[in-house]
Coordinates of C-alpha atoms and ligand atoms in Angstrom, one line a residue:
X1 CA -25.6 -21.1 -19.8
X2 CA -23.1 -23.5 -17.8
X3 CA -19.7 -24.6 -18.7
X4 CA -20.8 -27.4 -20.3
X5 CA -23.0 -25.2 -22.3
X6 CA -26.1 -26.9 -21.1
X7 CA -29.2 -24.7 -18.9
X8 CA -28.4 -23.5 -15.4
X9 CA -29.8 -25.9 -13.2
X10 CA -32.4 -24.0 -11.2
X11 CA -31.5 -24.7 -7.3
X12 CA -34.1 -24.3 -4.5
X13 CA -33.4 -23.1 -0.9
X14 CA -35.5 -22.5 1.8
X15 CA -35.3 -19.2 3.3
X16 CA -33.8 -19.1 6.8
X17 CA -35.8 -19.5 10.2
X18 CA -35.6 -16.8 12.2
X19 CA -32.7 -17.4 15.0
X20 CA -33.3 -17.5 18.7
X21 CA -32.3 -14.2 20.2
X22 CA -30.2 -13.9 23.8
X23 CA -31.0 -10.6 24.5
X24 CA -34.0 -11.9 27.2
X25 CA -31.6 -14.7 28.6
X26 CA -29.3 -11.7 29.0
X27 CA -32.1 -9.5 30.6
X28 CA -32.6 -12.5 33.3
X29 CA -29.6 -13.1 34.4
X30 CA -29.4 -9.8 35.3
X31 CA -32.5 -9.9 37.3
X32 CA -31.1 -13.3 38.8
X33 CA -27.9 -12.0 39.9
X34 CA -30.1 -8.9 41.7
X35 CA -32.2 -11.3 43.2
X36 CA -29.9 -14.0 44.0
X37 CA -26.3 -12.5 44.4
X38 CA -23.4 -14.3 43.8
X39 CA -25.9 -17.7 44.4
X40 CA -26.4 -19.9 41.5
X41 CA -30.5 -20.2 42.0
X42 CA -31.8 -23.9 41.9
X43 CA -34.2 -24.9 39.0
X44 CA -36.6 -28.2 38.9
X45 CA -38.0 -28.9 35.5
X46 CA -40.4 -32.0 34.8
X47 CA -42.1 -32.8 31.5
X48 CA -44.8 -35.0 30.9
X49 CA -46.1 -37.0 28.0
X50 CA -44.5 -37.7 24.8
X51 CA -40.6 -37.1 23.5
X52 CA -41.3 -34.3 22.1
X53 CA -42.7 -32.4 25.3
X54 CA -39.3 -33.9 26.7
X55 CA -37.3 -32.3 23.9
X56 CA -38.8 -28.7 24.5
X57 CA -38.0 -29.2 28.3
X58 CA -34.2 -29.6 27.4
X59 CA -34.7 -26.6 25.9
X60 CA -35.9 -24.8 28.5
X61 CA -33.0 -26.4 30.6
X62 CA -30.7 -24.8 28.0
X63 CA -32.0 -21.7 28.3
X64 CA -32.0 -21.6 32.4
X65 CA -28.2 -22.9 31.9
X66 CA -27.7 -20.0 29.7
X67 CA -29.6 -17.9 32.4
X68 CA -27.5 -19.2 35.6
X69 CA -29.4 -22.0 37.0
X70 CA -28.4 -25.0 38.3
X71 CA -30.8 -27.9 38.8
X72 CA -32.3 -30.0 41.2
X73 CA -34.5 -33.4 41.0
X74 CA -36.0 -32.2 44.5
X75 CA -39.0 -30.1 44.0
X76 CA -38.8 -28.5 47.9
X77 CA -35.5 -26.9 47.3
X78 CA -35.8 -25.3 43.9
X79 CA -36.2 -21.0 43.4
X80 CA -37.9 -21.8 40.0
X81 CA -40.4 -25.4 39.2
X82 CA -41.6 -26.0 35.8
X83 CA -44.1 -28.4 34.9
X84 CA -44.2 -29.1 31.1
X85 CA -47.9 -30.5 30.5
X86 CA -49.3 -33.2 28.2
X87 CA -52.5 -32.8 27.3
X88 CA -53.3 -36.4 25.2
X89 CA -54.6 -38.3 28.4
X90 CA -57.3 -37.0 31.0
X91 CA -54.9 -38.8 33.5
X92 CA -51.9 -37.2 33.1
X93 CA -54.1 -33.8 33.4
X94 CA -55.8 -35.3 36.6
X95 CA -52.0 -35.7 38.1
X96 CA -50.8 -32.5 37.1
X97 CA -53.4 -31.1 38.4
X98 CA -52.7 -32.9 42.1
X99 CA -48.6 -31.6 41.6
X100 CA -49.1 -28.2 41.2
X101 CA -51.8 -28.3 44.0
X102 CA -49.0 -30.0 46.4
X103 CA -46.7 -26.6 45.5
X104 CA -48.8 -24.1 47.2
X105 CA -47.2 -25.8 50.6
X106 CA -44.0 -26.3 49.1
X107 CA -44.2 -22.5 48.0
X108 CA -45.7 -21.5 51.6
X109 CA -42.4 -22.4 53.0
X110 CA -40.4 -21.0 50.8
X111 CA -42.1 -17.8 49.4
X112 CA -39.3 -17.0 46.6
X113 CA -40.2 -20.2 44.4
X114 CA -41.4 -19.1 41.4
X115 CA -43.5 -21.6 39.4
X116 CA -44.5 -21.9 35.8
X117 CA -46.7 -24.1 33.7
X118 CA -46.2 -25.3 29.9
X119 CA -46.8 -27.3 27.2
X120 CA -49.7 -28.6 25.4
X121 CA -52.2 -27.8 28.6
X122 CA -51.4 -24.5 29.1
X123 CA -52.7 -24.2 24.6
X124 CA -56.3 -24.9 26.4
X125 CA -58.5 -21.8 27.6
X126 CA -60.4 -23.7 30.1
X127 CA -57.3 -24.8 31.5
X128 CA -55.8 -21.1 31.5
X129 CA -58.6 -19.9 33.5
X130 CA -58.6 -22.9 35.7
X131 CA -55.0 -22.0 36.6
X132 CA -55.9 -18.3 36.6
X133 CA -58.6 -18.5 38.8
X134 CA -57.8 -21.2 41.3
X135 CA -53.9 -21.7 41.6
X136 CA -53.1 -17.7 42.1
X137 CA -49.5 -18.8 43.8
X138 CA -48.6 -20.0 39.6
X139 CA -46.6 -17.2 38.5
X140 CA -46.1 -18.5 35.0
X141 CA -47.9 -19.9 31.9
X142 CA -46.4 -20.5 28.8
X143 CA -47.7 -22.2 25.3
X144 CA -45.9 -24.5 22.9
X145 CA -45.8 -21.8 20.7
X146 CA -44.0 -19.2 23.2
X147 CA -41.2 -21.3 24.6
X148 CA -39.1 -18.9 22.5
X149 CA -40.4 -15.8 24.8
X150 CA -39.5 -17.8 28.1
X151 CA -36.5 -15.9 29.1
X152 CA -38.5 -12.7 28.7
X153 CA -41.2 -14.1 30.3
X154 CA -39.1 -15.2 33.1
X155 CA -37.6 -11.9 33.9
X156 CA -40.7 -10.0 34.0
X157 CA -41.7 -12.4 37.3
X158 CA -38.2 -12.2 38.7
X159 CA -38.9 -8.3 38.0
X160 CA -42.2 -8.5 40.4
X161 CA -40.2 -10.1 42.7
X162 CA -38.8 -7.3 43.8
X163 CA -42.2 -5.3 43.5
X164 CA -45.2 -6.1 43.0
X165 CA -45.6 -9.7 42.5
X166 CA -46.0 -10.4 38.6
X167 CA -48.2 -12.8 37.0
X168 CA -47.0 -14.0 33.3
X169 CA -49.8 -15.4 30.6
X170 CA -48.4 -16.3 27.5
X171 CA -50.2 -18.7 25.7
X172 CA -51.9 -17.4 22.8
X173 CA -53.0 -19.4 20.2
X174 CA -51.4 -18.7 16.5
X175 CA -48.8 -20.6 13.7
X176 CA -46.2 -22.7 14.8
X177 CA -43.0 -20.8 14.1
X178 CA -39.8 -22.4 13.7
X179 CA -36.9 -20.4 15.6
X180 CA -33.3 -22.0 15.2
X181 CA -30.1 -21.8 17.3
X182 CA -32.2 -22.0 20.7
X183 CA -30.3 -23.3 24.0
X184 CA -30.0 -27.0 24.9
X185 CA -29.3 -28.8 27.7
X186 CA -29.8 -32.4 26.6
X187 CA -30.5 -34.7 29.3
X188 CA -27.3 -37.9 27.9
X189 CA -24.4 -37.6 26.1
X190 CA -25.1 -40.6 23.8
X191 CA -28.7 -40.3 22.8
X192 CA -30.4 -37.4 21.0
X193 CA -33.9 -35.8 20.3
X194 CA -34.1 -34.1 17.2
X195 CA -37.3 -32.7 16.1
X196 CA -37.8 -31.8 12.4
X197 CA -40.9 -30.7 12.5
X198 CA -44.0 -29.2 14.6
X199 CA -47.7 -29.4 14.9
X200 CA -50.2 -31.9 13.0
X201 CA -52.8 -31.9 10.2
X202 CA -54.3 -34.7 10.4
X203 CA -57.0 -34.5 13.4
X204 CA -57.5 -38.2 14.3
X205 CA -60.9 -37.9 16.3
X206 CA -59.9 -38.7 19.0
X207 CA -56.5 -36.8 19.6
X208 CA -56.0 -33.2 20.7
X209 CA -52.4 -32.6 19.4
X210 CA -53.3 -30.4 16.3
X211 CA -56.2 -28.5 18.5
X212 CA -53.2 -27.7 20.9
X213 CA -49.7 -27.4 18.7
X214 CA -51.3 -26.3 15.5
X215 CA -50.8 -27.2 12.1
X216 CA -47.3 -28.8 10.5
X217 CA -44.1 -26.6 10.0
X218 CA -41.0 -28.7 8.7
X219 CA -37.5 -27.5 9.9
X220 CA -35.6 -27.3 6.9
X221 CA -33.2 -29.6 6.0
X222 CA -29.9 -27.8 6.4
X223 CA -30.8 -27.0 9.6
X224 CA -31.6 -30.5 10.5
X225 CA -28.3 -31.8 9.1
X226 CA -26.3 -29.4 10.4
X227 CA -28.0 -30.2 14.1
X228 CA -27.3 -34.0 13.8
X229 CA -23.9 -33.4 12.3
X230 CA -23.0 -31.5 15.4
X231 CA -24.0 -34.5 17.6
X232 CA -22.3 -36.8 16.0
X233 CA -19.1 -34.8 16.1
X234 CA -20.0 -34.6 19.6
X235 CA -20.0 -38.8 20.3
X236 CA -23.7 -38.8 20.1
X237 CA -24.5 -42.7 18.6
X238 CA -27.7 -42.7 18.7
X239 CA -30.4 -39.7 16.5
X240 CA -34.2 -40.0 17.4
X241 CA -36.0 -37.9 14.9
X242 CA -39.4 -36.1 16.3
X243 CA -42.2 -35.3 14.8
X244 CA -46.3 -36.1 15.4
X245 CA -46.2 -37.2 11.6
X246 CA -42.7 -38.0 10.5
X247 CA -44.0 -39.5 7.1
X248 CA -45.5 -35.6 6.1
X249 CA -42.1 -34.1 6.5
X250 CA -41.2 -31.4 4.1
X251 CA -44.7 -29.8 3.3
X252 CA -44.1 -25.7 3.2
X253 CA -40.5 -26.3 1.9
X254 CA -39.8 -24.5 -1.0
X255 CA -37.0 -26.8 -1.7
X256 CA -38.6 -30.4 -2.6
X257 CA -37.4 -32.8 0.3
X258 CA -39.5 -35.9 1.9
X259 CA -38.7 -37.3 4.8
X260 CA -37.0 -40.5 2.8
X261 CA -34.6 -37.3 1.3
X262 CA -34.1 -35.9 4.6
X263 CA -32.9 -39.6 6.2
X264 CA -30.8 -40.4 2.9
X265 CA -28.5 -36.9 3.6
X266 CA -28.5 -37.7 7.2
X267 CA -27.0 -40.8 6.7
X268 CA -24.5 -39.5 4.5
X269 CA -23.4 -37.6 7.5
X270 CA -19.8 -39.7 8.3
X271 CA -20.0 -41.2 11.5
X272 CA -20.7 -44.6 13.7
X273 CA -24.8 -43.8 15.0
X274 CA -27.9 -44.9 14.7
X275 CA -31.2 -43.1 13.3
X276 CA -34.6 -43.7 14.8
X277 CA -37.5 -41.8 14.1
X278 CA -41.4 -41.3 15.4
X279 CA -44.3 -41.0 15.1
X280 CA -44.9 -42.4 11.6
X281 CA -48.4 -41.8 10.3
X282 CA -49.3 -45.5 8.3
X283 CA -51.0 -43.2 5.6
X284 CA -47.9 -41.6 4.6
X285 CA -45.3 -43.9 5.1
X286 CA -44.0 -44.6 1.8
X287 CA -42.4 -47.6 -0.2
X288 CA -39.5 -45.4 -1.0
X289 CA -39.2 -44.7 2.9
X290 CA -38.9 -48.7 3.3
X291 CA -36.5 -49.5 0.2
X292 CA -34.2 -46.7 2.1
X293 CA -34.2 -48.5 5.5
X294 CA -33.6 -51.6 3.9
X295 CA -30.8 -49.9 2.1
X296 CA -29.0 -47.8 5.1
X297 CA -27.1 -49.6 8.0
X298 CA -27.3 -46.4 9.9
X299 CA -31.4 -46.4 9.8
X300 CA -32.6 -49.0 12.4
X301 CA -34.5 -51.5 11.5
X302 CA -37.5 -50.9 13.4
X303 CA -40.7 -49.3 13.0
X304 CA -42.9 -47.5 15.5
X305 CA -46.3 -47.2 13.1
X306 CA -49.2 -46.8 15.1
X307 CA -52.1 -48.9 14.1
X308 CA -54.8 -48.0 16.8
X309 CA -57.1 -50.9 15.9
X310 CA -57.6 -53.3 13.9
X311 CA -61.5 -52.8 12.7
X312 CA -62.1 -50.5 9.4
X313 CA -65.2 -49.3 10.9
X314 CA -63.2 -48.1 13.8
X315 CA -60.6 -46.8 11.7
X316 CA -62.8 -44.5 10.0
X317 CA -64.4 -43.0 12.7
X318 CA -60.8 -42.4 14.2
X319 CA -60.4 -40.4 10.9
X320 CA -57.6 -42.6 10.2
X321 CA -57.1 -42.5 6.3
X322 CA -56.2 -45.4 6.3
X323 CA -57.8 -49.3 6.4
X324 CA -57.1 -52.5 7.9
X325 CA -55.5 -54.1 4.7
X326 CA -53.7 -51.0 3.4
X327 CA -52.0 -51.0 7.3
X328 CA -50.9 -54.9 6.2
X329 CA -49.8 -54.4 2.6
X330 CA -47.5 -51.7 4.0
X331 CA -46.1 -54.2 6.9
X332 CA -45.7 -57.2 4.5
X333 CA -44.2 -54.7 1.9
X334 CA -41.5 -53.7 5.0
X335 CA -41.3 -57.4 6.0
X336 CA -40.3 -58.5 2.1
X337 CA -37.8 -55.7 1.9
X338 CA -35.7 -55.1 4.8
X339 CA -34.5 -58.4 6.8
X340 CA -35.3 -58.9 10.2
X341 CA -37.6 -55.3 10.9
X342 CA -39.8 -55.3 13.7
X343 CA -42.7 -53.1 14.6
X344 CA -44.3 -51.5 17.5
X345 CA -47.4 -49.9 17.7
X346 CA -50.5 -47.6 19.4
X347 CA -53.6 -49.8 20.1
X348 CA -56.8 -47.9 21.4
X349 CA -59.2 -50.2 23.6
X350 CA -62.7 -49.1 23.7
X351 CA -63.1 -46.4 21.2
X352 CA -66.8 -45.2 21.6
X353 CA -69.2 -47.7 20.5
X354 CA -66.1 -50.2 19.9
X355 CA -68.1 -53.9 20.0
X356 CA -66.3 -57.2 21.2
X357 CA -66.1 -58.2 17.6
X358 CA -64.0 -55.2 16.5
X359 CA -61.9 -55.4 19.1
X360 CA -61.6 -59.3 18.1
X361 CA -60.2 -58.0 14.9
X362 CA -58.0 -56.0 16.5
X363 CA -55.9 -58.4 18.3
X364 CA -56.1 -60.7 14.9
X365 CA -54.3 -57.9 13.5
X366 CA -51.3 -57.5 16.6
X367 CA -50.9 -61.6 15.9
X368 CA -50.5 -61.2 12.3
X369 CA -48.1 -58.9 12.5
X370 CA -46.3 -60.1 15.3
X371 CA -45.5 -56.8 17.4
X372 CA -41.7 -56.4 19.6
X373 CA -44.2 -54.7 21.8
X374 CA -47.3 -52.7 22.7
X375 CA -48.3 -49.1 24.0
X376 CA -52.2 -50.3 24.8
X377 CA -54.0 -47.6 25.8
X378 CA -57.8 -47.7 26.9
X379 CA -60.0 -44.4 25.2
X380 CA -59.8 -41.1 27.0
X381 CA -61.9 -38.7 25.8
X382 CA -60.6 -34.9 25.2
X383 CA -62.7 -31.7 25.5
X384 CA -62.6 -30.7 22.0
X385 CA -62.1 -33.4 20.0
X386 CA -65.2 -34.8 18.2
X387 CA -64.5 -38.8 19.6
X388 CA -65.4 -36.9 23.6
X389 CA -68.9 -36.1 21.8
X390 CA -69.4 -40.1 20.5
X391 CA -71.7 -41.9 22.4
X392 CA -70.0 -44.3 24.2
X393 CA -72.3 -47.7 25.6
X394 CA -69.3 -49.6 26.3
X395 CA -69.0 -50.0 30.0
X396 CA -65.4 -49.2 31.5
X397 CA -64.9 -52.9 33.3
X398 CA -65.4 -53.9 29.5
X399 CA -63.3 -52.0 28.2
X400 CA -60.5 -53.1 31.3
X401 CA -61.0 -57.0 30.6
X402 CA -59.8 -56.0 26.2
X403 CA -57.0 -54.0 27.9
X404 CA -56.1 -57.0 29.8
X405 CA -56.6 -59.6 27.3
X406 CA -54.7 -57.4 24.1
X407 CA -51.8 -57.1 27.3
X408 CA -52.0 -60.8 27.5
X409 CA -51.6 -61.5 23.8
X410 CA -48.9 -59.2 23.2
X411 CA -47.2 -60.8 26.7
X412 CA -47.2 -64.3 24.4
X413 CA -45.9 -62.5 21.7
X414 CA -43.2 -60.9 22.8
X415 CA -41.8 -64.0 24.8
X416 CA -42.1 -66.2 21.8
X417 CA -39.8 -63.3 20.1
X418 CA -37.7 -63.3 23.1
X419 CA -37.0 -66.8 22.7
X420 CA -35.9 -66.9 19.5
X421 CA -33.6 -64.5 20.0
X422 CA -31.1 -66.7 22.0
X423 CA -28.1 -68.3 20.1
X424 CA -27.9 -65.0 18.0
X425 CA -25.5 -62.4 18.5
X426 CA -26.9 -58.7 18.7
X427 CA -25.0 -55.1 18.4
X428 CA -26.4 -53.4 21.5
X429 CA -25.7 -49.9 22.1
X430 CA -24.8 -49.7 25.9
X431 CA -26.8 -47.5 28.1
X432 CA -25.0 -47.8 31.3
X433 CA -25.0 -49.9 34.7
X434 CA -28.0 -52.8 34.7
X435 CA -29.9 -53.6 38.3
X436 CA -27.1 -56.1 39.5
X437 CA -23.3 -55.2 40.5
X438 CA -20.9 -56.2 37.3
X439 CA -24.2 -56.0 34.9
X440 CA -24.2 -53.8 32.0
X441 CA -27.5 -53.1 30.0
X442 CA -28.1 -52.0 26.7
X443 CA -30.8 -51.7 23.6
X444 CA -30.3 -53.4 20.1
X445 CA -31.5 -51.4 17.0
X446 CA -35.3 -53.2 17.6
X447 CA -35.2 -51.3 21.3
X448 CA -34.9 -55.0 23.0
X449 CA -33.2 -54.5 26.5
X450 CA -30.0 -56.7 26.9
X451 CA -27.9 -57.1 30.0
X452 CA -25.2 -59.0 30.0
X453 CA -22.1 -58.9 32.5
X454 CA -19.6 -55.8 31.5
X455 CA -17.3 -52.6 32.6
X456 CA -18.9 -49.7 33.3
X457 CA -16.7 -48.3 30.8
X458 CA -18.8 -49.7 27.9
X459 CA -21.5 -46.8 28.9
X460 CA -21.9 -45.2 25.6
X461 CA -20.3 -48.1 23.0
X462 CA -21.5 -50.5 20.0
X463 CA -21.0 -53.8 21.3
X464 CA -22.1 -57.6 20.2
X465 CA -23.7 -59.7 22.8
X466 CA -24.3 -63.1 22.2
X467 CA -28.0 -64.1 23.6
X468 CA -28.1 -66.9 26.0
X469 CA -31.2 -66.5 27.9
X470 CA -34.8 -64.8 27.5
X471 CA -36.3 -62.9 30.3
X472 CA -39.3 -61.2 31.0
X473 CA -38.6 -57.5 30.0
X474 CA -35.0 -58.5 28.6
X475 CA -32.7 -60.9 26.9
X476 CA -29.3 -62.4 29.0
X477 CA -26.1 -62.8 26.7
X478 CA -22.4 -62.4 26.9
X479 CA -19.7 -59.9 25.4
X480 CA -18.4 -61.4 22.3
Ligands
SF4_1 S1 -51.5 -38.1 13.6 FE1 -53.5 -38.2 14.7 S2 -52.9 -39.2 16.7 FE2 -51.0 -38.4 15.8 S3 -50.8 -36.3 16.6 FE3 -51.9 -36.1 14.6 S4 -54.0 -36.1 15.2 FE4 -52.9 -36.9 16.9

């Protein structure tokens, strides 16, 4: 019994994460300062692909920080490169492939670089072999789901450096595991990734994220809070929220919490900032979500909800869940409840066996809703996922001429919005210097760029700009 004499209320918690431990970041800086002296050893790091992959290499950064490194943009001069993969298109493999074949002369000059491979390639066996066997001057290979093990990992090669050489493979596949309290080095002092959760259930047929970061963990939500609170105490203004399904948050939890929860205690967290979020599944977005961004200042106003295409038949054999009119009831729905939201959006272009009348559909759909902009991709298919084993009869100079056409629709689009954005005044959050001297250049909560003539001082501040002209990429205004 309670105070007030009524039943206990039964209260939930999640059980901890398991915390990062510094006892291999300890281990190699030891081995640094034995191989390098009193030298602080040069690091290059590049991801590829999506924010997330960008979010894992700042914590990698944080952890070579922690280690002793400093860091370089230029490839030739680094001890240590890092390439952090992306798996989702067979171009981005195709150029990483080319990079880390350009290292073996970078690596010939300078015999001490040490190089490692991660991310979502490195999940792949083929891949793993394809390193093993015909890149032998890689030292390093890391998972998504070892990045935890990398100072470990990192020593043992720094170890055969002064021996034998040593050759590092860790990239078994297994669960996602959340560890807390790892190292970051984030790459601005104004704008923050946060991701909340890891992995993805929902095997779209066409994508190979939940073949290569597994199924979906949740952080739990103390930790997330805690997290953003930090960087908001630390002048952060604006909180991007990561996940490959945003809208599942919370599954595994033992305390109930949605994602609509999780956003409702952020914003409570006291503070000037923005919250953004992505990728939001359209299945799973919610009406409660919606209600809460039309309630919260602090939640932009704009909604990245990848459609892919506009064709039901398509849909379905995208393993969507989801259908053409059930994608507009959720967008009118958004449009009726919260005033001025915008969307953006994921279109596929020639899914296997696509016909000109689905894509048709398709761009009916991106004028009816009236896009701020487009990521238009053209298929790609994966090894492994069951859309590379759909025949495909479209020919590829088809499938180039919907690209361009979709491009051209959504060019009309977009400057239509453009223009009716002069005469209003927008708060901007300021990035930093624009192209021209005097020019300051900024993004409102919808993620339109805005330059407008400023002091470099502004980097980092809410200000209002009043529109006065519409550009191509950008709108002109002036400081109010
Ligand atoms: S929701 Fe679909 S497209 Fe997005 S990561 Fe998961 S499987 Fe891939």
């Amino acid at each position: 019994m309670d105070k007030l004499g009524g039943t206990p209320l039964k209260t939930q918690t999640n059980p901890p994460s398991p915390r990062f431990s510094s006892a291999g970041i300890e281990a190699a800086r030891q081995q640094c300062l034995a191989l390098y002296g009193a030298r602080r050893p040069l690091a290059h790091i590049h991801s590829y692909g999506c924010q997330q992959n960008v979010s894992d290499g700042e914590k990698i950064k944080g952890m070579l920080a922690e280690i002793g490194y400093d860091f370089t943009e230029r490839r030739e001069e680094a001890d240590l490169v890092i390439y952090n993969t992306c798996a989702v298109r067979e171009h981005a493999e195709q150029k990483l492939y080319g990079n880390v074949g350009a290292l073996k002369g970078y690596k010939a000059k300078n015999p001490g670089m040490v190089i490692g491979l991660c991310g979502c390639m490195m999940q792949q066996k083929p891949v793993q072999e394809r390193i093993r066997r015909s890149y032998p001057f890689v030292d390093l290979i890391f998972g998504t789901h070892a990045l935890q093990n990398f100072p470990q990992n990192l020593c043992e090669v720094l170890r055969g450096r002064q021996g034998s050489p040593a050759r590092v493979f860790d990239a078994e596949e297994g669960e996602n595991v959340i560890v807390e309290g790892m190292p970051v080095r984030r790459d601005g002092s104004v704008k923050a990734w946060v991701p909340i959760m890891y992995g993805c259930d929902n095997f779209c047929s066409y994508c190979v994220v939940p073949l290569v970061r597994g199924r979906e963990v949740s952080r739990r939500p103390e930790d997330v809070v805690a997290e953003v609170r930090g960087l908001v105490e630390a002048g952060y203004k604006e909180i991007t929220l990561l996940g490959q399904n945003v809208n599942s948050y919370g599954k595994g939890l033992d305390e109930p919490c949605d994602f609509a929860d999780l956003l409702a205690r952020i914003c409570r967290i006291p503070g000037d900032f923005w919250v953004r979020f992505m990728t939001s599944h359209p299945k799973d977005i919610t009406h409660k979500l919606l209600d809460l961004i039309a309630r919260e200042e602090k939640l932009c106003s704009h909604i990245h909800l990848p459609v892919q295409s506009g064709s039901d038949r398509v849909l379905r054999e995208m393993n969507r869940h989801y259908d053409r009119a059930g994608y507009l009831e959720k967008i009118a729905y958004a449009k009726a409840v919260i005033p001025g939201v915008t969307f953006t959006s994921d279109i596929i272009v020639g899914f296997p066996g696509e016909s000109e009348e689905e894509f048709l559909q398709t761009v009916d759909l991106v004028r009816e809703v009236g896009y701020a902009s487009l990521f238009i991709f053209i298929f790609s298919p994966r090894p492994g996922t069951r859309a590379a084993g759909m025949e495909d009869p479209v020919p590829a100079a088809e499938k180039s001429r919907w690209f361009a056409q979709l491009q051209e629709v959504q060019r009309a689009i977009g400057s239509a919005r453009f223009a009716g954005l002069v005469g209003q005044t927008l708060r901007v959050l300021v990035d930093g210097p624009g192209k021209q001297p005097g020019q300051m250049t900024g993004r409102d909560e919808h993620g339109t760029v805005v330059v407008f003539a400023g002091e470099e001082g502004l980097g980092g501040q809410f200000v209002q700009v009043k529109i006065t002209e519409a550009q191509n990429w950008a709108v002109a205004g002036e400081l109010v």
